[in-house]
Coordinates of N, CA and C in Angstrom, one line a residue:
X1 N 10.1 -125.4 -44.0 CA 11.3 -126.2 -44.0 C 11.9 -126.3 -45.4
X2 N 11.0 -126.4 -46.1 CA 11.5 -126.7 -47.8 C 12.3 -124.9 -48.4
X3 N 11.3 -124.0 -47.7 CA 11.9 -123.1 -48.1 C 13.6 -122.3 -47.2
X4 N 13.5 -123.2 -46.2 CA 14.8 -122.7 -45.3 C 15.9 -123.4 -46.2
X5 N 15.5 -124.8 -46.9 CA 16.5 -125.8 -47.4 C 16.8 -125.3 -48.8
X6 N 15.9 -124.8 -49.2 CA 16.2 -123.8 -50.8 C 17.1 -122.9 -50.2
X7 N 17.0 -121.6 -49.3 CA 17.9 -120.9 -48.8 C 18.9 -121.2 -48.4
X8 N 19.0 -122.2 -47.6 CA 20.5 -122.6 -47.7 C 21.1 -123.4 -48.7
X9 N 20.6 -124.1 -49.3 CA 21.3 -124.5 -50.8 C 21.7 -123.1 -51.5
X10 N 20.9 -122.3 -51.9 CA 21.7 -121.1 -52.5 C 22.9 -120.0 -51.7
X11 N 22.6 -120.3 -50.8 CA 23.9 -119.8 -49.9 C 24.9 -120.5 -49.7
X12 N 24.9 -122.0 -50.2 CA 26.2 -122.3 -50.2 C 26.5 -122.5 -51.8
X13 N 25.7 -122.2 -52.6 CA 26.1 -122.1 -53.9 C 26.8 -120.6 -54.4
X14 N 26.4 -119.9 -53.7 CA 26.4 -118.4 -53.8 C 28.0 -117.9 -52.9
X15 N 28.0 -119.0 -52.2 CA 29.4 -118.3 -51.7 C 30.6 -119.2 -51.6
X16 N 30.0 -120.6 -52.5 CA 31.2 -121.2 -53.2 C 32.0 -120.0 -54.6
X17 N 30.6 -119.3 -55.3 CA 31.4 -118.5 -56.4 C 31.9 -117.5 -55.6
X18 N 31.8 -116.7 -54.6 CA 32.7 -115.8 -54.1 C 33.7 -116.6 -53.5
X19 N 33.8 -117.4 -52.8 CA 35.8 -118.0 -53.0 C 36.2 -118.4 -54.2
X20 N 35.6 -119.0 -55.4 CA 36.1 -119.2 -56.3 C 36.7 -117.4 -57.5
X21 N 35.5 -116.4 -57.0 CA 36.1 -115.0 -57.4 C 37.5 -114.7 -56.3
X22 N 37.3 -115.0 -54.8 CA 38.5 -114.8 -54.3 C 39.6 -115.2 -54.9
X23 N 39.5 -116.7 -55.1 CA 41.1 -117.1 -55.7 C 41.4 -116.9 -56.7
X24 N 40.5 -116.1 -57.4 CA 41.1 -115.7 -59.0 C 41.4 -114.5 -58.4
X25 N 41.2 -113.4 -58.0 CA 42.0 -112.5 -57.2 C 43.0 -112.2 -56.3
X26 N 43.3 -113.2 -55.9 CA 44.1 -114.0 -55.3 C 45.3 -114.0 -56.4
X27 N 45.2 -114.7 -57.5 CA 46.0 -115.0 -58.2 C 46.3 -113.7 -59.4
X28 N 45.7 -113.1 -59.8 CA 45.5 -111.8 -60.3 C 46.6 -110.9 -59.9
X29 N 46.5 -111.4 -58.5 CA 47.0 -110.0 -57.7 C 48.1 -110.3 -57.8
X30 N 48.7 -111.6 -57.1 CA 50.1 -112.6 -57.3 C 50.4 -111.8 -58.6
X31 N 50.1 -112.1 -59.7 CA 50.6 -112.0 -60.6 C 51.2 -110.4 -61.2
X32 N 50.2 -109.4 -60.5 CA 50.8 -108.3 -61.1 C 51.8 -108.0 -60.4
X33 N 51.4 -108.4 -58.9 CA 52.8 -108.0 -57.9 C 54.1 -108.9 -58.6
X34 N 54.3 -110.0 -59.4 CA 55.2 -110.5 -59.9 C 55.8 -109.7 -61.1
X35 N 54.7 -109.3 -62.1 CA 54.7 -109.2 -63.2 C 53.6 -108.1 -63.9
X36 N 53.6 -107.0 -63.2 CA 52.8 -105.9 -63.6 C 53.0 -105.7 -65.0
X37 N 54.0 -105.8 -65.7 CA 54.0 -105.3 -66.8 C 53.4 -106.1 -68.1
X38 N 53.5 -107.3 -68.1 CA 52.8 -108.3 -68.7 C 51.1 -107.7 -68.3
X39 N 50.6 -107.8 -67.5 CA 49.3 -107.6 -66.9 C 48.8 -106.2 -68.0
X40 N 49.7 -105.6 -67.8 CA 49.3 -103.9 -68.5 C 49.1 -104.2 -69.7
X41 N 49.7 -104.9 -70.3 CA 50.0 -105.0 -71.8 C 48.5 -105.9 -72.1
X42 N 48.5 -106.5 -71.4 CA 47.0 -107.3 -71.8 C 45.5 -106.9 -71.8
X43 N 45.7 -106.0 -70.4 CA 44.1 -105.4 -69.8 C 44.3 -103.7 -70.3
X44 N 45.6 -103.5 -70.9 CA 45.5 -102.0 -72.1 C 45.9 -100.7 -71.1
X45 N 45.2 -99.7 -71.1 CA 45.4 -97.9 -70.8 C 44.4 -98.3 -69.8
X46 N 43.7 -99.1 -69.5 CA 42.8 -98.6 -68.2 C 43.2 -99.2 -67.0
X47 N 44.3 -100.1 -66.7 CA 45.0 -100.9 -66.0 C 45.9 -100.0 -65.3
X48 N 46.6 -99.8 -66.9 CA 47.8 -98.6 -66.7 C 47.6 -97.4 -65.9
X49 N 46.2 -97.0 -66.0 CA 45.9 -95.6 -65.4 C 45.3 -96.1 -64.0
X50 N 44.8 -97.3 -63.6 CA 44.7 -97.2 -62.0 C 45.5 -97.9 -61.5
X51 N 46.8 -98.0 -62.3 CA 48.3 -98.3 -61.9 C 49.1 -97.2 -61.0
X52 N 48.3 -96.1 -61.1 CA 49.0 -94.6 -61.2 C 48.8 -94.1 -59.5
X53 N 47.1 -94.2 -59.1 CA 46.3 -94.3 -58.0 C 46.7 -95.7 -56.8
X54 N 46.9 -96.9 -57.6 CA 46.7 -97.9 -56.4 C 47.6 -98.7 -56.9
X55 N 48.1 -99.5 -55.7 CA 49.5 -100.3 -56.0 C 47.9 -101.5 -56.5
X56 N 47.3 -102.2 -57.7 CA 46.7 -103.0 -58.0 C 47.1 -104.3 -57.4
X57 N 48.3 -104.7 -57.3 CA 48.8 -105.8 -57.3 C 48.2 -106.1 -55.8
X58 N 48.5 -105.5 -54.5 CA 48.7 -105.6 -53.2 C 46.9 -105.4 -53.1
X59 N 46.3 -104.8 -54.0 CA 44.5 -104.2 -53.7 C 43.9 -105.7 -54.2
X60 N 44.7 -105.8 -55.1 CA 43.7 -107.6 -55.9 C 43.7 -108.4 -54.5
X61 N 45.0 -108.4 -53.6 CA 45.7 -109.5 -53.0 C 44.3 -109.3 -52.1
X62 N 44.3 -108.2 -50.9 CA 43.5 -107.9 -50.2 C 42.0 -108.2 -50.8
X63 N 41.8 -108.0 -51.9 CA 40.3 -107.8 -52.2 C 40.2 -109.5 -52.4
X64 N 40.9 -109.9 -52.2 CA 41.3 -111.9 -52.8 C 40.9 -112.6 -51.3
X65 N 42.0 -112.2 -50.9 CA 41.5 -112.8 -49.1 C 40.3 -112.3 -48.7
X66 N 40.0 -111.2 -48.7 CA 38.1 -111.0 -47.8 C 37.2 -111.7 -49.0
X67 N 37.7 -112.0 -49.8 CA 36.4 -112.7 -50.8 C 36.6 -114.6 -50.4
X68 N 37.9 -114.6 -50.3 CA 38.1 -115.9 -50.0 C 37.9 -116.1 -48.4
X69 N 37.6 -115.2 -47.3 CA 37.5 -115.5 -46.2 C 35.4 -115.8 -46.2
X70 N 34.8 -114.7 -46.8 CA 33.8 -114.6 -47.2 C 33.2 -115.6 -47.2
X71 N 33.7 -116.2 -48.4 CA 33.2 -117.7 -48.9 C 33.5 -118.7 -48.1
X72 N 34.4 -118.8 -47.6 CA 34.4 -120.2 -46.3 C 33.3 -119.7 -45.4
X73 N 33.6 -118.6 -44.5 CA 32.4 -118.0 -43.6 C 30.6 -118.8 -44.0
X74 N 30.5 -118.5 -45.3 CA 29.5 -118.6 -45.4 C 29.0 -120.1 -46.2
X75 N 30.1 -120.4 -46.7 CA 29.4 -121.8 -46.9 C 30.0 -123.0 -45.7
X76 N 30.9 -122.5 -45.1 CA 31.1 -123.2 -43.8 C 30.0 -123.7 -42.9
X77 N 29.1 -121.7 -42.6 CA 28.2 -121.6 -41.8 C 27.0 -122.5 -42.2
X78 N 26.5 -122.2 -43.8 CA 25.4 -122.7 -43.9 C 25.2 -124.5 -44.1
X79 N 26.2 -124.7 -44.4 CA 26.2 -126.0 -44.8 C 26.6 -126.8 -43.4
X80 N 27.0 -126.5 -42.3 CA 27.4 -127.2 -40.7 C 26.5 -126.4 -39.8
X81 N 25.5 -125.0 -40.3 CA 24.7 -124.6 -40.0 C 25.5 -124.7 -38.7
X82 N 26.4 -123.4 -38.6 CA 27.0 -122.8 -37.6 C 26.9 -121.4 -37.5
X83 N 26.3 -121.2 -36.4 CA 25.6 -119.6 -36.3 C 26.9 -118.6 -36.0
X84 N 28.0 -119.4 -35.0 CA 29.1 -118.2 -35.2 C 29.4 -117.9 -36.6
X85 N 29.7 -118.7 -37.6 CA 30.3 -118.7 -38.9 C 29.6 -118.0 -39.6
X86 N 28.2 -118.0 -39.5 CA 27.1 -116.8 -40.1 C 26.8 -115.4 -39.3
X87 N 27.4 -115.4 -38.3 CA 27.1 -114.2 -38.0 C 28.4 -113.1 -38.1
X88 N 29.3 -114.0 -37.9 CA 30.4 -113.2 -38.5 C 30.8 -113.1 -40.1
X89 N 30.0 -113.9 -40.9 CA 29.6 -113.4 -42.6 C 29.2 -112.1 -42.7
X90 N 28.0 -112.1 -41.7 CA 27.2 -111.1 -41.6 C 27.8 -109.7 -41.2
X91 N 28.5 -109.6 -40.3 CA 29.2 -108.4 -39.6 C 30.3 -108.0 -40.6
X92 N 31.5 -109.3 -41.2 CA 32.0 -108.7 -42.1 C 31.7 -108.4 -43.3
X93 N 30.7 -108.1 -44.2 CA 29.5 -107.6 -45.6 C 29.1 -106.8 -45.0
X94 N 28.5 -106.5 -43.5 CA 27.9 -104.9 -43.2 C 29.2 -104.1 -43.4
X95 N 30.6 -104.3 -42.7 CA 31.5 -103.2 -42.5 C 32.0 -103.1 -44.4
X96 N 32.0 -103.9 -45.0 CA 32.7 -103.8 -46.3 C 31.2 -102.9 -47.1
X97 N 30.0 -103.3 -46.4 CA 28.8 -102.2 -47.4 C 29.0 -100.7 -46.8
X98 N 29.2 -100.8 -45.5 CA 29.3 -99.6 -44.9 C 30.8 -98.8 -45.3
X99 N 31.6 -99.4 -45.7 CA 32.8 -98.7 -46.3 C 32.5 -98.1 -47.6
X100 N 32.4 -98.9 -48.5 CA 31.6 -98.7 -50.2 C 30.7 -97.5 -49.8
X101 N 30.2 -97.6 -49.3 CA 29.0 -96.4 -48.9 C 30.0 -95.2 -48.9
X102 N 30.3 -95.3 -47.6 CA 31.4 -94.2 -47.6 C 32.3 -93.6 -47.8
X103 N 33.2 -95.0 -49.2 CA 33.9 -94.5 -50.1 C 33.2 -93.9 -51.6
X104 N 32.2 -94.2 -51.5 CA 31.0 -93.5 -52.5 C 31.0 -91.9 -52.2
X105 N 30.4 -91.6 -51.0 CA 30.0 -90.5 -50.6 C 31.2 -89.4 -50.7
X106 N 32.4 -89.9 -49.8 CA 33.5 -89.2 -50.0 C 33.9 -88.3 -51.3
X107 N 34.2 -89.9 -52.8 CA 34.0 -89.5 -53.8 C 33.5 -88.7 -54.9
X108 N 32.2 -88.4 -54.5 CA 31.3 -87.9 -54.7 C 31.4 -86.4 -54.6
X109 N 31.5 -86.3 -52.8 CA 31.6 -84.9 -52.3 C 32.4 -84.1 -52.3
X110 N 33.7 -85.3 -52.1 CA 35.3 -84.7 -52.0 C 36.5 -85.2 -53.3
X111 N 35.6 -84.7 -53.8 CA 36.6 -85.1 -55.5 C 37.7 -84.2 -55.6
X112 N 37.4 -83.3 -54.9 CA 38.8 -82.0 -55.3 C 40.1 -82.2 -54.1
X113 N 39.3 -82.6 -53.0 CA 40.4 -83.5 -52.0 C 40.8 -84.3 -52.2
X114 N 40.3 -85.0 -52.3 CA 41.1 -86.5 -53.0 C 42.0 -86.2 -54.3
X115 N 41.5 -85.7 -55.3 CA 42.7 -85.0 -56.4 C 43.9 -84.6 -55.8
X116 N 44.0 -83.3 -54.6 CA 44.7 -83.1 -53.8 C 45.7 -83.8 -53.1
X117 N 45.4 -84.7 -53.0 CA 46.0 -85.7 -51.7 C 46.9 -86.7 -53.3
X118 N 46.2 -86.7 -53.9 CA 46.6 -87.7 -55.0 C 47.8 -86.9 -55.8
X119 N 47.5 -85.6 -55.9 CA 48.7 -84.9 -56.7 C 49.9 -85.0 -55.9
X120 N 50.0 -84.4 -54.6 CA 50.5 -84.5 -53.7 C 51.6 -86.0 -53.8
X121 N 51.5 -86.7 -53.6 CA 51.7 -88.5 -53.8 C 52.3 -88.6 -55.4
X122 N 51.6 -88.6 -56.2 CA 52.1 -89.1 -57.5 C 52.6 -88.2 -58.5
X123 N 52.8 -86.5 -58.7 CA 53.3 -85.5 -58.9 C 54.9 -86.2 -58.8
X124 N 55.1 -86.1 -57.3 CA 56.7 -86.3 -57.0 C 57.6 -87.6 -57.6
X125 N 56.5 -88.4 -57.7 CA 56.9 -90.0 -57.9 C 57.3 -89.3 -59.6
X126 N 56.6 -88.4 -60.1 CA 56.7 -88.6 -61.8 C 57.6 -87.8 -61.7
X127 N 58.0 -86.4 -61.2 CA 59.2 -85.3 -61.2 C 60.7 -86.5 -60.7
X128 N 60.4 -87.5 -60.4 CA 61.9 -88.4 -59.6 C 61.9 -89.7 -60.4
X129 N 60.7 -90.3 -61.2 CA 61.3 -91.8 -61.8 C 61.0 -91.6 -63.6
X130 N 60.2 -90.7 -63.6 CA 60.0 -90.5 -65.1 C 61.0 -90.4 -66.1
X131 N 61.4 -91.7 -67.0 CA 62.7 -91.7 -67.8 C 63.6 -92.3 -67.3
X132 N 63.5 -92.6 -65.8 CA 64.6 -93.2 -64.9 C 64.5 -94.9 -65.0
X133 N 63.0 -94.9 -64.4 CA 62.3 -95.8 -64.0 C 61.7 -97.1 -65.1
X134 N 62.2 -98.0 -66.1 CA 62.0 -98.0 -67.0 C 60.1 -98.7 -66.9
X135 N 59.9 -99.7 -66.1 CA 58.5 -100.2 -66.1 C 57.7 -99.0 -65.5
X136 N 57.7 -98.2 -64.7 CA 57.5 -96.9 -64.4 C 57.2 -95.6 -65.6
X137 N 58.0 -95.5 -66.4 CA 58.1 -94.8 -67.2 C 56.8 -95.7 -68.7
X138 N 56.9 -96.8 -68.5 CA 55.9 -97.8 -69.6 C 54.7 -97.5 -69.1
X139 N 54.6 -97.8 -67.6 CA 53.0 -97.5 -67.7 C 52.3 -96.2 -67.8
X140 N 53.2 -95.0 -67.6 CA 52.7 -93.8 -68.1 C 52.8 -93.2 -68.7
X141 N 53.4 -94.3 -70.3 CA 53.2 -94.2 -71.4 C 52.1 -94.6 -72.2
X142 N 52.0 -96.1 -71.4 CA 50.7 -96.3 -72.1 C 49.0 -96.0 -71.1
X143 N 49.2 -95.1 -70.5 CA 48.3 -94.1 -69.9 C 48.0 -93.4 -70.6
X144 N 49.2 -92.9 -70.8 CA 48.9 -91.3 -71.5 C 48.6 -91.6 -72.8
X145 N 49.1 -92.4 -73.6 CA 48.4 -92.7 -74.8 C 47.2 -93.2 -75.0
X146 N 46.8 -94.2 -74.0 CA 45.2 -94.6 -74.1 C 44.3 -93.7 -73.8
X147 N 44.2 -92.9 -72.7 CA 43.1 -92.2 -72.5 C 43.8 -90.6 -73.3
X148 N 44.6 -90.8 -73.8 CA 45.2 -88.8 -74.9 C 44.9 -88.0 -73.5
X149 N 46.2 -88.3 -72.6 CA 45.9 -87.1 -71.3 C 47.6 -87.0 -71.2
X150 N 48.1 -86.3 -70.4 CA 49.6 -85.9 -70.4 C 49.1 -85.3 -68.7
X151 N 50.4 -86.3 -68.3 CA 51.2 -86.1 -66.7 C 49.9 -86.5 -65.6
X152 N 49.6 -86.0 -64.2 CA 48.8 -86.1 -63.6 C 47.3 -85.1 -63.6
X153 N 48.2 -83.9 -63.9 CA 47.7 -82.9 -63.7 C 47.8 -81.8 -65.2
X154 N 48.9 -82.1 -65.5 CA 49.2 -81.7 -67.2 C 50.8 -81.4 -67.1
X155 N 51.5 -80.9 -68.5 CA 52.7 -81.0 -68.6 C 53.5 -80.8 -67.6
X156 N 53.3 -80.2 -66.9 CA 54.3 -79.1 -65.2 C 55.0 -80.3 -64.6
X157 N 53.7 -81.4 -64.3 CA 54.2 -82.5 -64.3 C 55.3 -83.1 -64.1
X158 N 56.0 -83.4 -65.9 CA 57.3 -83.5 -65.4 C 58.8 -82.5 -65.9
X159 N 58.1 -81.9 -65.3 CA 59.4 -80.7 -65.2 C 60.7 -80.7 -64.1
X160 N 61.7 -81.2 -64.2 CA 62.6 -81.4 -63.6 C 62.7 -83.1 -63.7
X161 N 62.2 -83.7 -64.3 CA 61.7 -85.4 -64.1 C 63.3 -85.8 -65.1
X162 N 63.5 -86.6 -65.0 CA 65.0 -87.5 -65.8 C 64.7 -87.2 -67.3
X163 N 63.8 -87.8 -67.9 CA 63.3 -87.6 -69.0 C 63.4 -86.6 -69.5
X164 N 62.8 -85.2 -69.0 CA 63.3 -83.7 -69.7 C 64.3 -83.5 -69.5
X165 N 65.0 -83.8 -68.1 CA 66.6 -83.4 -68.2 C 67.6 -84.0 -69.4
X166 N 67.3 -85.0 -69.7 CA 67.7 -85.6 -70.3 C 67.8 -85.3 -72.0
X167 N 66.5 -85.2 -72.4 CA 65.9 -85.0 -73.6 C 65.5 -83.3 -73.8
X168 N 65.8 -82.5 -73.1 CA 65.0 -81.1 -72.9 C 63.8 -80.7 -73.5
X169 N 62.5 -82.0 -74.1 CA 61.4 -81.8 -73.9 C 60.6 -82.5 -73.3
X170 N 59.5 -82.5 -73.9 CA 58.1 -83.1 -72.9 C 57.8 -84.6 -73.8
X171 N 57.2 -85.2 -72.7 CA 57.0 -86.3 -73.8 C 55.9 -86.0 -74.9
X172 N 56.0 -86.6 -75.8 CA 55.2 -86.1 -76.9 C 53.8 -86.2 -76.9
X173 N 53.5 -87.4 -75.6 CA 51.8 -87.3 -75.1 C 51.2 -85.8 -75.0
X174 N 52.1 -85.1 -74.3 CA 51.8 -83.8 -74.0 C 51.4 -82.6 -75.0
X175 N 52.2 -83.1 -76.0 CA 51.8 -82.4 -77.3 C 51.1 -82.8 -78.7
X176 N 50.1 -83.4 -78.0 CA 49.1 -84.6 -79.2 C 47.9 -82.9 -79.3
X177 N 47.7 -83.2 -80.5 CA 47.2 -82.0 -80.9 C 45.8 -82.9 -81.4
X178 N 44.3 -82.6 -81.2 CA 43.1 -83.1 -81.2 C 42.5 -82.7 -82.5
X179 N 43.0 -81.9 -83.0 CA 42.3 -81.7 -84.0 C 42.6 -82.3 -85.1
X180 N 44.2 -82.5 -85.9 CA 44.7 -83.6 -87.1 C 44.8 -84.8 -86.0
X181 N 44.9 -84.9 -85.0 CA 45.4 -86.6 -84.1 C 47.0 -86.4 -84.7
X182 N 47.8 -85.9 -84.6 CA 48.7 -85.9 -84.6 C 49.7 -85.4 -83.0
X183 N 50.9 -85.9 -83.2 CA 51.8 -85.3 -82.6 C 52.6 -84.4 -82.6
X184 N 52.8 -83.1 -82.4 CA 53.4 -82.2 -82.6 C 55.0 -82.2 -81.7
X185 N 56.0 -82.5 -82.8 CA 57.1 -82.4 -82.3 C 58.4 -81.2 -82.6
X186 N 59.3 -80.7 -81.5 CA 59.6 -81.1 -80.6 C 58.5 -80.7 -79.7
X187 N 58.5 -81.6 -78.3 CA 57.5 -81.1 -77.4 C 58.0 -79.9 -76.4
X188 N 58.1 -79.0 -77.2 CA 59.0 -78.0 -76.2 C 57.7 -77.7 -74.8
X189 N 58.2 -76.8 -74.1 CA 57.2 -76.1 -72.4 C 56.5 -75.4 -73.7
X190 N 56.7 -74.5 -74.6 CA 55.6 -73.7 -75.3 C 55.0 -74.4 -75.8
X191 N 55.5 -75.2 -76.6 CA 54.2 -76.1 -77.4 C 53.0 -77.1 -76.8
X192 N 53.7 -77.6 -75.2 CA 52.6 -78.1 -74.5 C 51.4 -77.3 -74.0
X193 N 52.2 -76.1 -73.7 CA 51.3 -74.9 -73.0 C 50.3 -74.7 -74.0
X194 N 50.6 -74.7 -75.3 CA 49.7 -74.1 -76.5 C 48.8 -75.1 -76.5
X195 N 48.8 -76.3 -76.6 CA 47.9 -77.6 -77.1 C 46.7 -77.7 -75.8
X196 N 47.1 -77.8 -74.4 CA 46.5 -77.7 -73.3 C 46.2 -79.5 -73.2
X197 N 46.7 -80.0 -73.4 CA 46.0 -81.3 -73.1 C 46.1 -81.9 -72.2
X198 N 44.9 -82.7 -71.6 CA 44.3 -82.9 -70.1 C 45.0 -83.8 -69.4
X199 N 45.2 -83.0 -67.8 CA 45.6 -84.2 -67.4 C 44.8 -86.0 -66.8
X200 N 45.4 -86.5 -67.1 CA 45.0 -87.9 -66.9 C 44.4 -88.2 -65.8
X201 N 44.0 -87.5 -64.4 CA 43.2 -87.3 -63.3 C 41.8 -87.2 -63.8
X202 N 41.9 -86.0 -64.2 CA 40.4 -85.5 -65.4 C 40.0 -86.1 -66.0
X203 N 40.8 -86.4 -66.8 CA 40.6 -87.7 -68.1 C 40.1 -88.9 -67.8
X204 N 40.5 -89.0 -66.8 CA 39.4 -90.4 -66.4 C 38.4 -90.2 -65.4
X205 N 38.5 -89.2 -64.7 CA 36.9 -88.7 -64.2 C 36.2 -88.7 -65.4
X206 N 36.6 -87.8 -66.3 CA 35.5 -87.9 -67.6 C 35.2 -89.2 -67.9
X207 N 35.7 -89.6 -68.3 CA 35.7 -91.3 -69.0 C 34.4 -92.1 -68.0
X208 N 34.9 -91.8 -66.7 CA 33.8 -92.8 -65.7 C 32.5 -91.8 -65.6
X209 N 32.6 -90.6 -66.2 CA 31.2 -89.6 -65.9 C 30.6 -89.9 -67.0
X210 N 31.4 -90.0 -67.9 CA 30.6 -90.5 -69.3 C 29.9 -91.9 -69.4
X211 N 30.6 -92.4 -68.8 CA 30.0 -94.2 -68.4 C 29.0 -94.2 -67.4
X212 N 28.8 -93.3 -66.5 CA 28.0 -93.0 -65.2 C 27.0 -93.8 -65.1
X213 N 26.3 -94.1 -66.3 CA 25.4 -95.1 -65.9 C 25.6 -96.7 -65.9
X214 N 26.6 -97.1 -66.5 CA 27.1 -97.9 -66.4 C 27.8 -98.4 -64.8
X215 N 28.4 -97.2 -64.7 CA 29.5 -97.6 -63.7 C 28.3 -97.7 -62.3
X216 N 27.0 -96.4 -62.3 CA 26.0 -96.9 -61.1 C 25.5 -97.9 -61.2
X217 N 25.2 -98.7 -62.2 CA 24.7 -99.8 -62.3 C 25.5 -101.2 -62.0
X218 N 26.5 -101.2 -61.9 CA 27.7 -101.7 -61.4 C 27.2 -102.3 -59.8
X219 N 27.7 -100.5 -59.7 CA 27.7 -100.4 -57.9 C 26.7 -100.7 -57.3
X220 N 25.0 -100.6 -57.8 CA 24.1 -100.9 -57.4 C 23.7 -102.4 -57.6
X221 N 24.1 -102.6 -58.7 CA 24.3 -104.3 -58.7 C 25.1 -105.3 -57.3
X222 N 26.0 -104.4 -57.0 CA 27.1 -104.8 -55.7 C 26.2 -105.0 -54.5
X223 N 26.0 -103.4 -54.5 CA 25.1 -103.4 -53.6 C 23.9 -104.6 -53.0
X224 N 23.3 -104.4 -54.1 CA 22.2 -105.2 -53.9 C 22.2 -106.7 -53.6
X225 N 23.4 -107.4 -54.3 CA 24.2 -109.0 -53.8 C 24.5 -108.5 -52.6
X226 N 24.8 -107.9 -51.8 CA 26.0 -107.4 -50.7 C 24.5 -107.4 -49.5
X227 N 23.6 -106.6 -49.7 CA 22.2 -106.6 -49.1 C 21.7 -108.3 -49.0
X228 N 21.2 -108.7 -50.3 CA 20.6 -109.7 -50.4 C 21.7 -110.9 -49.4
X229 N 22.7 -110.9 -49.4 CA 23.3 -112.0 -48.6 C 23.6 -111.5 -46.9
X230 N 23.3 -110.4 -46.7 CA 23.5 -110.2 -45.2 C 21.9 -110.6 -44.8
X231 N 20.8 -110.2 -45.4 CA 19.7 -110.7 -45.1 C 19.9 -112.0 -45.4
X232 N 20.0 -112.7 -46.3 CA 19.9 -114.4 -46.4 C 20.5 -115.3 -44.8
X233 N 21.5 -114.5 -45.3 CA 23.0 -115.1 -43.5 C 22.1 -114.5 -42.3
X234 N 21.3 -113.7 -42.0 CA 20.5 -113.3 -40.9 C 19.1 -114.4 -40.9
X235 N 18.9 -114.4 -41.6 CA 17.5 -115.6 -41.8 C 18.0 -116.8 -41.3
X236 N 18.6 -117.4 -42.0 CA 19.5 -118.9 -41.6 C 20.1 -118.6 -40.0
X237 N 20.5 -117.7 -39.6 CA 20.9 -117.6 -38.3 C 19.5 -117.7 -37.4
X238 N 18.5 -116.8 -37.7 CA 17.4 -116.6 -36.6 C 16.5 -117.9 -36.4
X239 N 17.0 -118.3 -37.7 CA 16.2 -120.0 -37.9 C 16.9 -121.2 -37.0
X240 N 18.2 -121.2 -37.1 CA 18.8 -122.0 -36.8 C 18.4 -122.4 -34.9
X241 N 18.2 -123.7 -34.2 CA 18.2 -124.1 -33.1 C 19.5 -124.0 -32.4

């Protein structure tokens, strides 16, 4: 008994801080969808660059509600010790482990697909708002400056984009030269071609391969809270009269 009452005391301590992380993502998200550009300027080039991949603003919002639905679920459940309310904790943590899983796997296997599908999508956005687009054009300035990568894929990029029409070169990210750290200007098509510098897809595959242990230690950290509380919410369920 003492030990059912420890267990559910930490389950409803444990999933008061997941609604309290929901509503700060919650508000997170509000905010960039309000005010992305403030946001970028604060959290730097790494914000900026999975600015590029994911609308962040609308992903916080989502990732805000299943954390804040989470947390009622389960301190609802354990604390009125209501077996619907825990068992549906439970079912919704298996489908969000079983996704992670197999957005892991995907990742992993289908990196060159997913690049694919991604060039596809954000290529055209840069050939049509680049130079046009002024908060658009900011964040993948301060992309390409944080992580020293040019375009999605590299200069080609934006060829035809407002910006070269306009200016008839490349942006000068493109022609950052690694060896003085300088910029080599003008950014003519030859002088990008000559420098080679990476596109910003790569560039941050590198960055998170280079972190790799950090970033699995992350995920296995996830994991393992994500585990530990579907078993906790199954215990308190099979216990419960």
């Amino acid at each position: 008994m003492q030990c059912f009452n420890f267990i559910k005391t930490m389950m409803i301590l444990f999933n008061m801080l997941i609604f309290l992380c929901g509503v700060a993502l919650l508000a997170v998200g509000i905010w960039v969808s309000v005010d992305g550009t403030s946001f970028m300027k604060i959290f730097g080039p790494l914000s900026s660059s999975a600015m590029q991949f994911v609308n962040v603003g609308y992903f916080l919002i989502a990732a805000g509600a299943v954390l804040l639905t989470l947390g009622f679920l389960g301190c609802y459940g354990a604390q009125t010790e209501n077996k619907c309310a825990l068992i549906m904790f439970f079912f919704i943590l298996l489908v969000i482990f079983i996704a992670e899983v197999a957005a892991a796997v995907v990742a992993l296997v289908y990196t060159t697909v997913a690049e694919n599908f991604l060039t596809l999508m954000v290529v055209p956005t840069i050939k049509k708002e680049y130079g046009s687009q002024k908060d658009f054009t900011q964040v993948w300035n301060s992309t390409m400056e944080g992580l020293k990568c040019c375009g999605f894929t590299n200069y080609t990029d934006f060829e035809d984009s407002p910006y070269v029409k306009e200016n008839n070169v490349f942006p000068p990210y493109c022609c950052f030269d690694r060896d003085n750290g300088t910029f080599v200007e003008p950014c003519t098509s030859v002088e990008a071609q000559n420098q080679k510098v990476e596109g910003c897809f790569n560039q941050l595959l590198y960055d998170i391969r280079t972190n790799a242990v950090t970033v699995g230690g992350v995920a296995a950290g996830i994991g393992g809270l994500e585990l530990a509380a579907m078993i906790v919410s199954m215990y308190l369920y099979c216990n419960l009269k």
